PDB file of C-alpha atoms in Angstrom:
ATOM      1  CA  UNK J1246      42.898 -62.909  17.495  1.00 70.00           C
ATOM      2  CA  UNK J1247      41.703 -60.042  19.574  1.00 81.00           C
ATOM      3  CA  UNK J1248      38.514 -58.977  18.072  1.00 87.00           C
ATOM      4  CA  UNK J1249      35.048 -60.143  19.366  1.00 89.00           C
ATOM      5  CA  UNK J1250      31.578 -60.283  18.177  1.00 92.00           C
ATOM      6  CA  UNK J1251      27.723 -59.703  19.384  1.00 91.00           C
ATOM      7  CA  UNK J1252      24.705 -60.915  17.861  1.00 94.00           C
ATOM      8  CA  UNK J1253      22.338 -57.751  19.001  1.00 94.00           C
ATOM      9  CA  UNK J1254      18.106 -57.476  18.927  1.00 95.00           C
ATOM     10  CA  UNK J1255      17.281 -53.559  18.819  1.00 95.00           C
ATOM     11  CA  UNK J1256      13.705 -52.092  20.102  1.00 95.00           C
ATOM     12  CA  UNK J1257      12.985 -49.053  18.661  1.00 95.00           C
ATOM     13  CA  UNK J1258       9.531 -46.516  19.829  1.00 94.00           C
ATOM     14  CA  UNK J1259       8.522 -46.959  15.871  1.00 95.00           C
ATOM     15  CA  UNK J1260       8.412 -49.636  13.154  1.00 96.00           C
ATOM     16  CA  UNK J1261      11.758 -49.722  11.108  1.00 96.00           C
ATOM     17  CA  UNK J1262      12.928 -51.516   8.197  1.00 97.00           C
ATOM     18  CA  UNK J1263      16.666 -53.801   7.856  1.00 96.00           C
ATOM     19  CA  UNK J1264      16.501 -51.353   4.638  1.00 96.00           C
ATOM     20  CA  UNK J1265      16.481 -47.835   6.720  1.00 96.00           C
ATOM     21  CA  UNK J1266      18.598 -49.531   9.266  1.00 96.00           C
ATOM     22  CA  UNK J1267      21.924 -49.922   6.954  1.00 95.00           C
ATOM     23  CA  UNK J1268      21.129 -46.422   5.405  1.00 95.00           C
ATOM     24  CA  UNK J1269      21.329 -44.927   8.625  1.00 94.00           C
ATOM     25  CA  UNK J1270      24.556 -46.856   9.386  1.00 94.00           C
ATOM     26  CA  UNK J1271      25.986 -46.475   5.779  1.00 93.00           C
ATOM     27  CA  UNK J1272      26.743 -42.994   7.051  1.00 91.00           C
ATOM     28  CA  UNK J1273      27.639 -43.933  10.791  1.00 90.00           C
ATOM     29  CA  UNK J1274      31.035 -43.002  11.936  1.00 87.00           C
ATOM     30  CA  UNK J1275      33.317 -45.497  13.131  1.00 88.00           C
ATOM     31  CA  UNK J1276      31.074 -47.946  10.836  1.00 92.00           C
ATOM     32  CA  UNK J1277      31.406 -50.351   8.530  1.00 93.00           C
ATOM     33  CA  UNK J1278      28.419 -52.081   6.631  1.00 94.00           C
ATOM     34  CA  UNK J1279      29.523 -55.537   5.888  1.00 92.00           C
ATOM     35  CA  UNK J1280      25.961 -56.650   4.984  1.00 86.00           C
ATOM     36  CA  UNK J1281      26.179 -58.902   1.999  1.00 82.00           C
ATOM     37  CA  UNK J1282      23.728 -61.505   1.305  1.00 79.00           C
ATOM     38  CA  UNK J1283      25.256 -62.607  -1.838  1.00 78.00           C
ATOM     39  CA  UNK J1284      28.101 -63.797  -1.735  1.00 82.00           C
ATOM     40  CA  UNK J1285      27.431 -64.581   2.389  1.00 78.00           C
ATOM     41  CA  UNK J1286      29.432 -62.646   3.693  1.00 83.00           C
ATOM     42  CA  UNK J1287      28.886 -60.681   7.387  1.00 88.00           C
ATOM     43  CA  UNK J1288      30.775 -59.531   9.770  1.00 89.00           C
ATOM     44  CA  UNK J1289      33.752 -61.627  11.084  1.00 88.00           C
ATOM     45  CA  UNK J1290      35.961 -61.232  14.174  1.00 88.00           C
ATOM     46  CA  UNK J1291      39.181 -62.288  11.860  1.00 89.00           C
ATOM     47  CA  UNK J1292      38.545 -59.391   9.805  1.00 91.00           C
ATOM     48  CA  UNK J1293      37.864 -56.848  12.741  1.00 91.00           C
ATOM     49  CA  UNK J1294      41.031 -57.121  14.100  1.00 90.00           C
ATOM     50  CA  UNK J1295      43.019 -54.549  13.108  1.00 88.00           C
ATOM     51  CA  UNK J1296      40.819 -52.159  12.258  1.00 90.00           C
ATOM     52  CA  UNK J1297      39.232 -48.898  13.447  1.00 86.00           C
ATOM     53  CA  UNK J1298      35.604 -49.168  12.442  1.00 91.00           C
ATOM     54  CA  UNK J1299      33.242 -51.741  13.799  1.00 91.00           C
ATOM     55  CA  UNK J1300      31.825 -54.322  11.146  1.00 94.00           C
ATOM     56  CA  UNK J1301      27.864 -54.067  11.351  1.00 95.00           C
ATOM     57  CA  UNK J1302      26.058 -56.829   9.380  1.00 94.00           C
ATOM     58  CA  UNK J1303      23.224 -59.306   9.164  1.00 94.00           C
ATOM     59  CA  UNK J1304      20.531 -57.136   9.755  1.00 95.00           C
ATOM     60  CA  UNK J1305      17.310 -58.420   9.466  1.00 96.00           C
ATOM     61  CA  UNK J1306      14.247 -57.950  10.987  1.00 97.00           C
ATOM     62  CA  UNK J1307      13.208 -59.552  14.449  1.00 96.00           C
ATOM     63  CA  UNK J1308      10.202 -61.761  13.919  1.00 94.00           C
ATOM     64  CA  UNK J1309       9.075 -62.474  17.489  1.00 94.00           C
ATOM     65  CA  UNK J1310       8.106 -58.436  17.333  1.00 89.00           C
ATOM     66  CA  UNK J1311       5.218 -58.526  15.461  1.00 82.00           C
ATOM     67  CA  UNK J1312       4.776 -54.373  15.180  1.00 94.00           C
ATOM     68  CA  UNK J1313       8.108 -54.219  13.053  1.00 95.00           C
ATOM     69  CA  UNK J1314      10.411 -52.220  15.909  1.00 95.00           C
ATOM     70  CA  UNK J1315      12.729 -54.787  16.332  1.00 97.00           C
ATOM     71  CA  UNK J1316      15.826 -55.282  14.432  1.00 97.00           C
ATOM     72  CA  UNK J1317      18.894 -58.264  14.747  1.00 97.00           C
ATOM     73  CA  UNK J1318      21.794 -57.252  13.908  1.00 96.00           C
ATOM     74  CA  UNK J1319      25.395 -59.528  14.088  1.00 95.00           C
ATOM     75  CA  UNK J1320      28.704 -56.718  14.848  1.00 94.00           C
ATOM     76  CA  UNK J1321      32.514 -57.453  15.386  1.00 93.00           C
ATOM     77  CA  UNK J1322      35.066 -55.134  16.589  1.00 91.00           C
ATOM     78  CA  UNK J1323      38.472 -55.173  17.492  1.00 88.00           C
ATOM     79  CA  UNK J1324      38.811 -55.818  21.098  1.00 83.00           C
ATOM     80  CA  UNK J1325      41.805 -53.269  21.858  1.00 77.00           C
ATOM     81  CA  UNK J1326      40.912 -50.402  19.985  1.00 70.00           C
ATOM     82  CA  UNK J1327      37.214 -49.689  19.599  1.00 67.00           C
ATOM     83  CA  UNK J1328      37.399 -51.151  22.864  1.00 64.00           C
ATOM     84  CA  UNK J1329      39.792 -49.622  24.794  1.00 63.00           C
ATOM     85  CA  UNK J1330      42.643 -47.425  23.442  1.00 67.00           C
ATOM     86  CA  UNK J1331      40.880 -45.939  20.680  1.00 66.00           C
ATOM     87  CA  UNK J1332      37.964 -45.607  22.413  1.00 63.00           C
ATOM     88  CA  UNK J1333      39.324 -43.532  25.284  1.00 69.00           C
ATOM     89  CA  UNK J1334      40.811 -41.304  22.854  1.00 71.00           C
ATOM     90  CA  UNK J1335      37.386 -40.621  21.019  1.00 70.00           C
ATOM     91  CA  UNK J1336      35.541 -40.053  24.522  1.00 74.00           C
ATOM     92  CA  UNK J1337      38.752 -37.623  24.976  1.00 78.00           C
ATOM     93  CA  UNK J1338      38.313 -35.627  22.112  1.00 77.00           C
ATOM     94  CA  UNK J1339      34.259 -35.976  22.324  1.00 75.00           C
ATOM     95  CA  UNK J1340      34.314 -34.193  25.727  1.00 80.00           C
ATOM     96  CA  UNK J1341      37.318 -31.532  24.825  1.00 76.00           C
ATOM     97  CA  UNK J1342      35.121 -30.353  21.616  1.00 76.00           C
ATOM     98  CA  UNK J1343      32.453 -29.109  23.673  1.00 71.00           C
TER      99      UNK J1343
END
């Protein structure tokens, strides 16, 4: 009810993989891999909302870049807190730490 969701294309300086991609963000704070092919199941606003971590799935690689840089990815997040509150608070204690 108050989560949204972005279908994203990434351009990166170097080829990647969908495979390196979700390593990387396996490990990504505030992240959570909802990648799964079998049974179909990705990344859904209903089941952002709520939550802390953003829900990072359906990545694949982007076709219409033929050098293997680009990367789709589909992402939902709750609307109030990694939008707003929580995110304040995280800039807050980003720029206190240092």
């Amino acid at each position: 009810m108050r989560a949204h969701s972005e279908s994203i294309n990434l351009t990166f300086s170097r080829p990647i993989t969908p495979e390196e991609v979700r390593r990387i963000l396996a490990d990504a704070p505030g992240v959570c891999l909802v990648d799964q092919r079998h049974p179909q199941h990705f990344p859904m606003p209903i089941e952002a909302a709520g939550r802390d971590e953003i829900l990072v799935g359906r990545i694949r690689q982007d076709i219409s870049q033929p050098d293997g840089r680009g990367i789709d990815m589909f992402l939902s997040g709750d609307q109030l807190r990694k939008g707003a509150a929580l995110n304040g608070i995280q800039i807050a204690e980003l720029l206190d730490s240092k």
